[in-house]
Coordinates of C-alpha atoms in Angstrom, one line a residue:
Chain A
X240 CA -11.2 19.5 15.6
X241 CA -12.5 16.0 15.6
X242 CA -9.8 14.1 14.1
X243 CA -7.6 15.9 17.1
X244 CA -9.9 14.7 19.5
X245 CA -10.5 11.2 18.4
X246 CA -6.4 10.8 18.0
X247 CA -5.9 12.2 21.7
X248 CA -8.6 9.6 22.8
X249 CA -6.9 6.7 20.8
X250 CA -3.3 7.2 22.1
X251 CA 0.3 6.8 20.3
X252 CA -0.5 3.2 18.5
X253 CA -3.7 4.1 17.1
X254 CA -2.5 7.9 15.9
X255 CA -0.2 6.0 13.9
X256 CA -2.8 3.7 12.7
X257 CA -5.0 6.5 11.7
X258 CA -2.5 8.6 10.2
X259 CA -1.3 5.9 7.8
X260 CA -5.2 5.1 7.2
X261 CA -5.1 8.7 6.1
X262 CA -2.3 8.8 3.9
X263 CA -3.8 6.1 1.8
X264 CA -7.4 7.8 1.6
X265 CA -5.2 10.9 0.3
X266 CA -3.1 9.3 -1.7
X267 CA -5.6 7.1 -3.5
X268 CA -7.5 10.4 -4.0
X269 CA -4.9 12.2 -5.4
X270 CA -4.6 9.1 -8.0
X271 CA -7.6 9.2 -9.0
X272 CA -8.3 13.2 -9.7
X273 CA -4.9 12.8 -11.8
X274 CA -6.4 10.1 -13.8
X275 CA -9.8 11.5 -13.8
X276 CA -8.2 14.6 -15.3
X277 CA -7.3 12.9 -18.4
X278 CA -10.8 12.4 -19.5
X279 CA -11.3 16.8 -19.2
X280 CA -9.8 19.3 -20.3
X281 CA -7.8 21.6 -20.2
X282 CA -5.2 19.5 -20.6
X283 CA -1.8 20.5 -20.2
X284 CA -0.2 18.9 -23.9
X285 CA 3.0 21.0 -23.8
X286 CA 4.0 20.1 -20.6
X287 CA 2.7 16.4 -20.8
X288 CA 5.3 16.0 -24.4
X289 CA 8.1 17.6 -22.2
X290 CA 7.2 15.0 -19.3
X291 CA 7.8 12.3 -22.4
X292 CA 11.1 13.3 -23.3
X293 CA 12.5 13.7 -19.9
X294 CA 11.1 10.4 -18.8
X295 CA 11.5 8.4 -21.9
X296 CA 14.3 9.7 -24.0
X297 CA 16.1 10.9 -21.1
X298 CA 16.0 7.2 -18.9
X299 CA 17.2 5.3 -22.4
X300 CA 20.6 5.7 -21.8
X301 CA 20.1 3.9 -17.9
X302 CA 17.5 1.3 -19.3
X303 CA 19.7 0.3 -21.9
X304 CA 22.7 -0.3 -19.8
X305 CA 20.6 -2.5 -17.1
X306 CA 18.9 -4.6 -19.5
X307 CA 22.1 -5.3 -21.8
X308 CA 24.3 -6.4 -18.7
X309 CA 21.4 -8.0 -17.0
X310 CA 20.6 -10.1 -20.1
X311 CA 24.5 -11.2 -20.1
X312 CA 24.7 -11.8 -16.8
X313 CA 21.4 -14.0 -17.1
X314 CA 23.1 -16.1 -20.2
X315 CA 26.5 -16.4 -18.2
X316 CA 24.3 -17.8 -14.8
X317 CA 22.4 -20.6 -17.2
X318 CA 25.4 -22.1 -18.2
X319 CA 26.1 -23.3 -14.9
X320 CA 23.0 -24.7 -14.1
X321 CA 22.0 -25.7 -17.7
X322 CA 25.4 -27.5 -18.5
X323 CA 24.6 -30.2 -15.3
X324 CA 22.0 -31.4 -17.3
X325 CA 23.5 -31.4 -20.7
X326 CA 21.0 -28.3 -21.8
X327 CA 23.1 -25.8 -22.3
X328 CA 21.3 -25.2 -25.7
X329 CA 18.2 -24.0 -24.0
X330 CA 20.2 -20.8 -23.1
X331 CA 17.9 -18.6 -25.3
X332 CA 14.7 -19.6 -23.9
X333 CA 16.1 -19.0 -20.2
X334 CA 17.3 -15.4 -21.1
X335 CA 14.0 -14.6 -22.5
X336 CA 11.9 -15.9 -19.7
X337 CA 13.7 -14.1 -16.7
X338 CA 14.1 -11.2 -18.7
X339 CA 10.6 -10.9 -20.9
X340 CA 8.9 -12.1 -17.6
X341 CA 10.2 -10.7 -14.9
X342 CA 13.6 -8.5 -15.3
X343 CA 12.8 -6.4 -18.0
X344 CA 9.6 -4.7 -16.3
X345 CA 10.8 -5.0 -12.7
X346 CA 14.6 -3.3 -13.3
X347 CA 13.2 -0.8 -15.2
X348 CA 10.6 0.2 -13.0
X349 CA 13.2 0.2 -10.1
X350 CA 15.7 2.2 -12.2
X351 CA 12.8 4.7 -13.1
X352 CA 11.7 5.0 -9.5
X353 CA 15.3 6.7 -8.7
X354 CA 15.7 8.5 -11.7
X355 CA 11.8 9.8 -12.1
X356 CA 10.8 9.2 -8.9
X357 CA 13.0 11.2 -6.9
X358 CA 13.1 13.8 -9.8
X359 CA 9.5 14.4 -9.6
X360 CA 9.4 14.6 -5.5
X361 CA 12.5 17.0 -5.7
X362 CA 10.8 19.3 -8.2
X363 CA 7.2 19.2 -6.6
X364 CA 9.1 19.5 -3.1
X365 CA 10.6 23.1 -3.6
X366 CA 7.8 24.2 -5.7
X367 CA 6.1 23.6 -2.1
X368 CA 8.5 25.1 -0.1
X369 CA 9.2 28.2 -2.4
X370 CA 5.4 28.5 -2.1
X371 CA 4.9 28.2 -6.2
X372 CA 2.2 25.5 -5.7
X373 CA 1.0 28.3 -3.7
X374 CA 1.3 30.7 -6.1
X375 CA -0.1 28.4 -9.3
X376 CA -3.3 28.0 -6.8
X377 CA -3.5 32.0 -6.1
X378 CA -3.4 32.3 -9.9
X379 CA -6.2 30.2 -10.5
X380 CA -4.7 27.3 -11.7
X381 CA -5.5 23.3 -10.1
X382 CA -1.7 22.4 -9.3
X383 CA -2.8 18.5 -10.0
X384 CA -4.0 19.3 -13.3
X385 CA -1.0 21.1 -14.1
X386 CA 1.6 19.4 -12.4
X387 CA 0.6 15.4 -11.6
X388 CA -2.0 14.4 -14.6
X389 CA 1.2 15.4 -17.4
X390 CA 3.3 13.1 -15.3
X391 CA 1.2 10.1 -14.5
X392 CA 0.2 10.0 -18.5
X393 CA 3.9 10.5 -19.2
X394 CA 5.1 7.9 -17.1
X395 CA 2.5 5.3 -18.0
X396 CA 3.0 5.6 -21.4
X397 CA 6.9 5.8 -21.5
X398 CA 7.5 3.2 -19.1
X399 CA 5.9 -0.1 -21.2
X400 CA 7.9 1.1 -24.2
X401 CA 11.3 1.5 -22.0
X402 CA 10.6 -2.0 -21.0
X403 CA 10.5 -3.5 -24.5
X404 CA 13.9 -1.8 -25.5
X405 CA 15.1 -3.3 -21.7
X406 CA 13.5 -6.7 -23.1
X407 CA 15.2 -6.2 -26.5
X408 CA 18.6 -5.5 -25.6
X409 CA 18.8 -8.0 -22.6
X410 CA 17.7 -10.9 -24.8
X411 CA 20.7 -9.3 -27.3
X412 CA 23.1 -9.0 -24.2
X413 CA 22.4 -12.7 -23.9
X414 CA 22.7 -13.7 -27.1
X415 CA 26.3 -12.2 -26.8
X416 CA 27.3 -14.5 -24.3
X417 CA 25.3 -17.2 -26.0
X418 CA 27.0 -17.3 -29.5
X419 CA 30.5 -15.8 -28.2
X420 CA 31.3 -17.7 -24.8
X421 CA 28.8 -20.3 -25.2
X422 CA 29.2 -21.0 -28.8
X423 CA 25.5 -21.7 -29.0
X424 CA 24.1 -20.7 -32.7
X425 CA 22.9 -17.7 -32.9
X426 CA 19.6 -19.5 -35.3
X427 CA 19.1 -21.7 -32.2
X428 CA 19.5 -19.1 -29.8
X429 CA 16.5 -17.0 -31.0
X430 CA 13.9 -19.6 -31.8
X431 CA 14.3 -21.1 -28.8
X432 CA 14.0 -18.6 -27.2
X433 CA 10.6 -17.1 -29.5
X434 CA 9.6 -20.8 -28.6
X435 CA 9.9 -20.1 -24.9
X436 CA 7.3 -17.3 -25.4
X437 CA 3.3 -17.4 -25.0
X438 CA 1.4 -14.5 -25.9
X439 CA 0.5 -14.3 -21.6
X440 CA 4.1 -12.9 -21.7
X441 CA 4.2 -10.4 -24.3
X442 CA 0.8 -8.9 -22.4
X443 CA 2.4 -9.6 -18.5
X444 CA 6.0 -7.1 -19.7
X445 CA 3.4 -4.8 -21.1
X446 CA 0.9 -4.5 -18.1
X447 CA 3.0 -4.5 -15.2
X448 CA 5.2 -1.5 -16.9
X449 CA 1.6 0.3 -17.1
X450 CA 1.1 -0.5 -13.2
X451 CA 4.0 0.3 -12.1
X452 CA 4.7 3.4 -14.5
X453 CA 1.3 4.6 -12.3
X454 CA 2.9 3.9 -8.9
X455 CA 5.9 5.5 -9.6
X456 CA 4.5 9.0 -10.7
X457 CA 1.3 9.4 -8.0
X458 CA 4.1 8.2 -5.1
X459 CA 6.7 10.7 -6.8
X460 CA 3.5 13.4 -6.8
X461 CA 2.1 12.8 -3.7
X462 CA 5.3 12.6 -1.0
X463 CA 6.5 15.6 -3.2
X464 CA 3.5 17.8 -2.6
X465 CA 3.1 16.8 1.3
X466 CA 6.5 18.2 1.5
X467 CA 7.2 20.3 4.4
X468 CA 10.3 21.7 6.3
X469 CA 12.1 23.8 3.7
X470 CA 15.0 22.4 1.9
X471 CA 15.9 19.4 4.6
X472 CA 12.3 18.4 4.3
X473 CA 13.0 18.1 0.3
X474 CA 15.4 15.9 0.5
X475 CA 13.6 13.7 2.8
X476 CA 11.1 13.4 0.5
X477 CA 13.1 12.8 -2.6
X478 CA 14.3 9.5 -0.3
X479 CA 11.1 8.8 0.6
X480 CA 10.0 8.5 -2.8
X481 CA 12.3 6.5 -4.2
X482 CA 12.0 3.9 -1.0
X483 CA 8.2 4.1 -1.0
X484 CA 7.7 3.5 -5.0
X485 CA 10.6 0.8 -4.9
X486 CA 9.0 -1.1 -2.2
X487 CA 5.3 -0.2 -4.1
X488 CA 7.1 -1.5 -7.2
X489 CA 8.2 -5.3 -6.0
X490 CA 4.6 -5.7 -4.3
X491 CA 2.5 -4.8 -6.8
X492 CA 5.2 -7.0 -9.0
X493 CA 3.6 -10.1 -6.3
X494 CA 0.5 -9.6 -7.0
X495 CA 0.5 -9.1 -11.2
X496 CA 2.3 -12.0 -11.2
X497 CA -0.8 -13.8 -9.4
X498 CA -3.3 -12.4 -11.3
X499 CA -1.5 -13.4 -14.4
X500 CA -0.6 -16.8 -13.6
X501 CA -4.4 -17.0 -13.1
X502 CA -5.2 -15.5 -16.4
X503 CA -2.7 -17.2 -18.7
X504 CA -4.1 -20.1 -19.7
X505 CA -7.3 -17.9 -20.6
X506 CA -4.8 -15.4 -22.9
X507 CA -3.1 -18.8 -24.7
X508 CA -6.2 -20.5 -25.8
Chain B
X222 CA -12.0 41.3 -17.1
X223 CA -9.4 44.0 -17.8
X224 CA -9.1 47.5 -16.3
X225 CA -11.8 46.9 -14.1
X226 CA -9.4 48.4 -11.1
X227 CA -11.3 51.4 -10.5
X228 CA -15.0 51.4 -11.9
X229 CA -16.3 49.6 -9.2
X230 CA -19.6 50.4 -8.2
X231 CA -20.6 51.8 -4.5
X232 CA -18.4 54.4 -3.1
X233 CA -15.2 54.2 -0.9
X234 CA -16.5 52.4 2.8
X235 CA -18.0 49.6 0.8
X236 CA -16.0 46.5 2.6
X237 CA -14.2 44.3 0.6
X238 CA -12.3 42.0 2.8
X239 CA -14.0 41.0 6.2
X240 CA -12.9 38.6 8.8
X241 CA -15.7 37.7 11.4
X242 CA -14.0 35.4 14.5
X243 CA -11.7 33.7 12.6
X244 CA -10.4 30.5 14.4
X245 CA -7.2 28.7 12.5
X246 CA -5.5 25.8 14.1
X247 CA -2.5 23.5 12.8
X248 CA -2.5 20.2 14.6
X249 CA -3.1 21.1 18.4
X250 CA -1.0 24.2 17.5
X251 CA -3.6 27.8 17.4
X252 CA -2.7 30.2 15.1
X253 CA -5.5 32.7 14.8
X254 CA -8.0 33.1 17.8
X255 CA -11.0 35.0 17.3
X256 CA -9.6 37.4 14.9
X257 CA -12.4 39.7 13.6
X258 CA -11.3 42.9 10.6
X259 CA -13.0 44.7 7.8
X260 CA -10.7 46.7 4.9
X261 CA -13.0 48.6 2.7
X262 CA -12.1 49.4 -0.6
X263 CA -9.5 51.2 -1.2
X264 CA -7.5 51.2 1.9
X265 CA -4.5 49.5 3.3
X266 CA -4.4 47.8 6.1
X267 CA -0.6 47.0 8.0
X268 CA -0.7 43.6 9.2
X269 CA 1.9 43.7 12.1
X270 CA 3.5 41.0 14.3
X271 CA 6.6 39.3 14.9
X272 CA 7.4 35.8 12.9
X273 CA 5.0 33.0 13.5
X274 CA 2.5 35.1 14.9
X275 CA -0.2 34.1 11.8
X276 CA 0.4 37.3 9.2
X277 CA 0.8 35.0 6.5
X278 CA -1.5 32.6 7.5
X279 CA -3.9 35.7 7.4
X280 CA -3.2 36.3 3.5
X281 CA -3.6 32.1 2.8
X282 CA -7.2 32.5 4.1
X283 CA -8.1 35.3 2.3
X284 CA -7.1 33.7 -1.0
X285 CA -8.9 30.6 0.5
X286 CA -5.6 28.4 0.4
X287 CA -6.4 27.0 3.6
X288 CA -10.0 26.9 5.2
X289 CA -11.0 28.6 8.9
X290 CA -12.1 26.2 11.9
X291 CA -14.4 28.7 12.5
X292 CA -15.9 32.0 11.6
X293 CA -16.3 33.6 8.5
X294 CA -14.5 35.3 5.2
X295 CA -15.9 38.0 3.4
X296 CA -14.4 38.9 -0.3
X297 CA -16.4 41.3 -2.0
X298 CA -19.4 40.7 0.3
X299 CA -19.5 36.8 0.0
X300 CA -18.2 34.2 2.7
X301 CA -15.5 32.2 1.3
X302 CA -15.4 29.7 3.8
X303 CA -17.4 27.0 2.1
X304 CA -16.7 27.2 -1.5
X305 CA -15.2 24.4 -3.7
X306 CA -11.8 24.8 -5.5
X307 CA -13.6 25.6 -8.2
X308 CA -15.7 28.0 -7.4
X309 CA -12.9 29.8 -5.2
X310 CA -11.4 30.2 -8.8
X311 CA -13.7 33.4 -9.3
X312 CA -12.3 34.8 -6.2
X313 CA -8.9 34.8 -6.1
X314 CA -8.8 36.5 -10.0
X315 CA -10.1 39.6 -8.4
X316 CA -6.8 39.4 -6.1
X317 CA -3.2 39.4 -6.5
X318 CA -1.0 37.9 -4.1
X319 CA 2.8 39.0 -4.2
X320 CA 4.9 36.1 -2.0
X321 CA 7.4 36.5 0.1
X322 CA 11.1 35.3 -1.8
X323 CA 8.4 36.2 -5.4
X324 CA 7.7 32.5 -5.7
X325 CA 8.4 32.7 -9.1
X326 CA 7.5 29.7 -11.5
X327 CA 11.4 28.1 -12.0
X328 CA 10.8 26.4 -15.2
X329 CA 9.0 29.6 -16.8
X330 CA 10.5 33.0 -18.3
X331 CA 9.7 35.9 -16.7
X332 CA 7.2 36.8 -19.6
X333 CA 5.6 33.6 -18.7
X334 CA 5.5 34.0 -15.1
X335 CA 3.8 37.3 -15.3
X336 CA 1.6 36.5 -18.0
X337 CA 0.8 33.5 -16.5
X338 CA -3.2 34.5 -15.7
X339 CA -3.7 35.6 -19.2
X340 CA -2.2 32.4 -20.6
X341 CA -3.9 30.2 -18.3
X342 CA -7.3 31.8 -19.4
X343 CA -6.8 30.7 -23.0
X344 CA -9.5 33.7 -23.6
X345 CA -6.6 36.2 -24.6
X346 CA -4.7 36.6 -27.8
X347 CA -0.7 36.5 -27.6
X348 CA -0.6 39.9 -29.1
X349 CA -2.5 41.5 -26.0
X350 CA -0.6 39.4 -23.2
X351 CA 2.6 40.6 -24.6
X352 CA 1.3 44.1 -24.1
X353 CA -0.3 43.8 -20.8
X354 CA 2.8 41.9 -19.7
X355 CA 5.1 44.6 -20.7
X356 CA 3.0 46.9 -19.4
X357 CA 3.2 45.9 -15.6
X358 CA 6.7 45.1 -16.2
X359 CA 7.1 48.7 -17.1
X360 CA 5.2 49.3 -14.3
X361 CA 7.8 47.7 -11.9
X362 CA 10.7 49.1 -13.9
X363 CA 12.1 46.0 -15.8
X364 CA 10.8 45.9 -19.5
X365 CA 14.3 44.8 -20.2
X366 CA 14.2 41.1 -17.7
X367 CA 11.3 40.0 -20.1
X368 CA 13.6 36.9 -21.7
X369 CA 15.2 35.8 -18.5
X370 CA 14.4 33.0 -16.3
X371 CA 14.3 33.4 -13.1
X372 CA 17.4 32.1 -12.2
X373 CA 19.3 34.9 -13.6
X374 CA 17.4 37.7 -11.5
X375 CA 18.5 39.1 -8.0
X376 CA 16.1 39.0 -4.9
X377 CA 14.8 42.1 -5.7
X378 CA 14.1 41.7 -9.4
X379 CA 12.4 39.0 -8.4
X380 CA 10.3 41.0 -5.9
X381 CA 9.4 42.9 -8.7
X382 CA 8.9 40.4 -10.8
X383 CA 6.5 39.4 -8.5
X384 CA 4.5 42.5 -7.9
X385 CA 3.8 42.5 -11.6
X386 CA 2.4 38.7 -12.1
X387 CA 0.1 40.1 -9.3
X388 CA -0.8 43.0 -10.9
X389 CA -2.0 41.3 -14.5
X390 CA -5.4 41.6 -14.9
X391 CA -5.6 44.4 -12.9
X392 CA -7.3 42.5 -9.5
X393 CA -9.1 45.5 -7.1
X394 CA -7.5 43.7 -4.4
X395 CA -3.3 42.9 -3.4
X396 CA -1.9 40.9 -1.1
X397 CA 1.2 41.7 0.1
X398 CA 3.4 38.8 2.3
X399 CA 6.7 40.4 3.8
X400 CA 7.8 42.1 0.5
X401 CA 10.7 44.1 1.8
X402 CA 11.8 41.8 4.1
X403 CA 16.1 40.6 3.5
X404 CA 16.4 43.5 0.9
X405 CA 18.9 46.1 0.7
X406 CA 17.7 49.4 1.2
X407 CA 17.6 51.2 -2.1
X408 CA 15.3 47.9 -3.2
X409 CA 13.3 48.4 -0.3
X410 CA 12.7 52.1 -1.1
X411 CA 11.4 50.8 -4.4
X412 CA 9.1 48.2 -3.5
X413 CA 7.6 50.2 -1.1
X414 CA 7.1 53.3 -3.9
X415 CA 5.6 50.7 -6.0
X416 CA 2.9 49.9 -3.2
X417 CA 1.9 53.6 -2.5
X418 CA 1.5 54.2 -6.0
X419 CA -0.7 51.6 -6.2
X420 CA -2.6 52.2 -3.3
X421 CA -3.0 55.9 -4.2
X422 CA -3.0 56.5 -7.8
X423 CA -4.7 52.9 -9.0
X424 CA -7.1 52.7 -5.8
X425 CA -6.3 49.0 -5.2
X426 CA -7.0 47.9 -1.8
X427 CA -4.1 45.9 0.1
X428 CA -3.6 44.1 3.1
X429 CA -0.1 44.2 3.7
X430 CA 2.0 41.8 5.8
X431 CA 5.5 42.8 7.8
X432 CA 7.1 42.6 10.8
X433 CA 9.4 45.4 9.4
X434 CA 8.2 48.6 11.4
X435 CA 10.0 50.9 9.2
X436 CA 8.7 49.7 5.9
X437 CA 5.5 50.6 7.9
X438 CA 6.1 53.8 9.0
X439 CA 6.9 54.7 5.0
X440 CA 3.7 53.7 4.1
X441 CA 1.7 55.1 6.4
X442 CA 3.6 58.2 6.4
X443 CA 4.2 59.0 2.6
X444 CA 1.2 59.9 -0.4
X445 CA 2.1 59.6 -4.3
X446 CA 0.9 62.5 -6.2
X447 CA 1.2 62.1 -10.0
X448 CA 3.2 65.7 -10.9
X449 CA 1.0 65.9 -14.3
X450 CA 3.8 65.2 -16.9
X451 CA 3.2 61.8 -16.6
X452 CA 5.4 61.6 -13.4
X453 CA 4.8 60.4 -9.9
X454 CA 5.8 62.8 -6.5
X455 CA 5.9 60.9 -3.3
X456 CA 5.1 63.3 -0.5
X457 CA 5.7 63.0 3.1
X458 CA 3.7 65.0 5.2
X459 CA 4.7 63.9 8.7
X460 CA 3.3 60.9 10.8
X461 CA 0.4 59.5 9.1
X462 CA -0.6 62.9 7.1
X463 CA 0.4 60.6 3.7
X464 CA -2.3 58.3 3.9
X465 CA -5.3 58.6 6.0
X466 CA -6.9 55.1 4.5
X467 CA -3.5 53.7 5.7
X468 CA -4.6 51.3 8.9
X469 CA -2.8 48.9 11.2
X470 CA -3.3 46.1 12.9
X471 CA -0.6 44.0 15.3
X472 CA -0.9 40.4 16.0
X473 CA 0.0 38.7 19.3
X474 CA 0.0 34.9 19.6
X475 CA -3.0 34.9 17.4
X476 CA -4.9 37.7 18.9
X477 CA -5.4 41.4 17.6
X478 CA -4.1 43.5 20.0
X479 CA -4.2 46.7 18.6
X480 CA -6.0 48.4 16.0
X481 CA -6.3 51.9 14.2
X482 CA -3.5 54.8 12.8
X483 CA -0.4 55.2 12.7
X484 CA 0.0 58.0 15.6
X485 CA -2.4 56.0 17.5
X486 CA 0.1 52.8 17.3
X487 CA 2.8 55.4 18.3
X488 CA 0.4 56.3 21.5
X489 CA -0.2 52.7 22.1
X490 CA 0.0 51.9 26.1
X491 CA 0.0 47.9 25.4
X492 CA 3.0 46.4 26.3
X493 CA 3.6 44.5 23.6
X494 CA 2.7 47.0 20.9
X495 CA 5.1 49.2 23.1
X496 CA 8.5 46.7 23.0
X497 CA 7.9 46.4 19.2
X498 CA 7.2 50.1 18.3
X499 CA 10.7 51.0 20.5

């Protein structure tokens, strides 16, 4: 009653204002039972392994792919640009920075948000509209517990540990290019580019995956269990999620980097 | 928490689902206006109205689902209006709810779906769900569906289906949302069997949800008798004679606009209950 009132009063700009304001007051909320639910139980353990399957054994195949060509694509790029300066031999440390850095966690996340992303607002989107969230509330049960905690948890833990096997086989996919087209040695190739590394970059792939893995789960959730508008209103949530996380993703990307940069010289002492 | 259908204390009269000026709006959109019933234990009450006149919404604020504007609830004697999740918990395992298309869980088998309560609870051994979900299975006549998923079941099976997950546990109270509705009608015939049974051999009280005036009609009009050997007798005894706890009550844009029997409805001089009883 009052929220209808005070929108009326505010006019077109302002509803929209408000209703955004809104989302993110629900949204945040939603992320925070589902992480809150971790910590009691019950906890849903069956379904929380099957999340970890689907999401991590099931996205290996896609995360391989990207990081293998990315990491080829990277060593092909730095020749280029290295051989003007007569430095092609630092090939290995230029794979590993864009990839360890910045490729790895970011394509990962990105392919993760269509794959898990959409999959998760598809799912949660018919259970809405064939009224089984309904139906798991009738019968007693807290749909977030059940549904959203599994697959945050799932998704935060498989996400860092499908961004070190995109790490790993990008730096391989380079070192492809490196010793085959290049002819760079393969002894120089990998310590320069372990050389390349300080620790601030083995912790910046592993937190950022954790981040995003977060984002991409409680966006999936959340547009997925607003859904309304039967089966059309499905697959506009299923785009909407993948948009939403995606763009979520690449911000969130600006402001770790930030924070990191801030940090580093803190983490390399 | 079992079998506690029919020892409930108090006799028949005793209301167990009360609305008192309900108010429920969407948006700027009203769905229920002032809408005041009582069903006391043990009886039926026919919910009647075309689509989108707020049947279903009806059921969702029963099971506290969705919350009133204004007004209050009564289940079992206590306003449900301003309880937490949690504590609406406790309610809604004295009810069973049967949805519309079943609303069966996809990803689950149909011993899981039905069991699903029991298994939730954690309080109750594997042995004695498999028997009290075979036993409401049996109930609705398909022991034999226990392995499938629900993607291998008609519409109907999964009606049934349906009517048993609400059944387990044996709630006092069942919800019915447009059961019969898109079904053949040989399936229709045995959904609606199922409900009088219920209604007058187990004593549950229903509120039951239709716009289907013949599915009505059947219920108001028919009484299940067990025959003695184990066996169940429906009887029809002419308009209304079947079941005298059998009520109505027709919806228009939000409002009640008529309540009482069946032959009453029939007498109705209301326009609108007249161009939907014709």
């Amino acid at each position: 009653m009052k929220k209808s009132l005070l929108m009326r009063a505010l006019g077109a700009p302002w509803r929209f204002i408000l209703r955004a304001l809104w989302d993110i007051q629900s949204y945040t909320r939603l992320g925070a039972r589902a992480v809150a639910n971790v910590f009691t139980p019950p906890i849903y353990l069956r379904e929380t392994i099957l999340q970890m399957d689907r999401i991590g054994i099931g996205s290996l195949t896609i995360v391989v792919l990207t990081g293998f060509f990315t990491g080829a694509v990277m060593a092909i790029q730095s020749e280029g640009a290295l051989r003007r300066y007569g430095a092609v031999g630092m090939t290995g440390q230029l794979v590993a920075l864009t990839i360890i850095r910045e490729l790895g966690p970011v394509l990962s996340a990105l392919m993760l948000a269509g794959r898990i992303g959409a999959g998760i607002a598809s799912e949660l989107g018919s259970m809405v509209v064939s009224e089984q969230i309904s139906a798991m509330r009738a019968l007693g049960t807290d749909p977030t517990r059940r549904l959203v905690t599994p697959r945050v948890l799932a998704m935060v833990v498989m996400l860092p540990l499908l961004t070190v096997v995109c790490d790993s086989v990008g730096m391989l996919g380079g070192w492809l290019i490196a010793s085959y087209k290049l002819l760079i040695s393969s002894s120089q190739y990998w310590s320069d580019a372990m050389n390349a590394m300080a620790f601030s970059d083995v912790v910046g792939t592993l937190v950022k995956p954790v981040v995003f893995g977060l984002i991409i789960a409680t966006t999936g959730c959340y547009i997925g269990l607003r859904t309304s508008g039967g089966t059309e209103g499905v697959g506009k949530s299923t785009t909407q999620a993948v948009v939403s996380s995606s763009i979520l993703v690449i911000a969130a990307d600006f402001f770790l980097n930030n924070i990191l940069i801030y940090l580093a010289p803190l983490m390399n002492r | 928490m079992v079998g506690n259908r029919d020892c409930g204390e108090g006799d028949m009269g005793e209301p167990m689902i009360e609305f008192r000026g309900v108010h429920k709006s969407f948006g700027d959109e009203v769905i229920l206006r002032d809408v005041s019933f009582r069903v006391d234990r043990g009886d039926a009450i026919v919910i009647l109205g075309a689509s989108g006149s707020g049947k279903s919404t009806i059921l969702k604020l029963i099971l506290g689902l969705i919350g009133p504007e204004e007004g209050e609830i009564l289940v079992g004697g206590r306003d449900i209006a301003p309880l937490s999740e949690r504590e609406l918990v406790e309610v809604r395992r004295g009810i069973g709810m049967v949805f519309q298309e079943g609303a069966l869980f996809d990803s689950l088998s149909v011993r899981e779906n039905v069991g699903y309560r029991l298994f939730e609870e954690d309080a109750v051994d594997e042995a004695e769900i498999e028997k009290a979900v075979r036993r409401e299975l049996g109930f609705v006549g398909l022991e034999d569906a226990i392995d499938k998923m629900p993607a291998q079941l008609s519409g109907g099976m999964k009606r049934r289906v349906g009517i048993a997950r609400a059944l387990i546990g044996s709630p006092p109270v069942v919800l019915y949302d447009e059961p019969t509705a898109g079904l053949d009608p040989v399936t229709k015939r045995t959904i609606l069997e199922l409900m009088i049974r219920l209604r007058d051999l187990e004593g549950v009280t229903s509120v039951f949800v239709t716009h289907d005036l013949h599915a009505a009609s059947v219920m108001a009009g028919e009484r299940a008798v067990a025959d003695g050997g184990g066996g169940v007798r429906f009887l029809s005894g002419g308009d209304g004679a079947g079941a005298a706890r059998n009520r109505f009550v027709m919806l228009q844009n939000g409002g009640i606009c008529f309540e009482g029997d069946y032959p009453g409805l029939m007498r109705s001089t209301d326009p609108y209950v007249r161009k939907f009883v014709s």
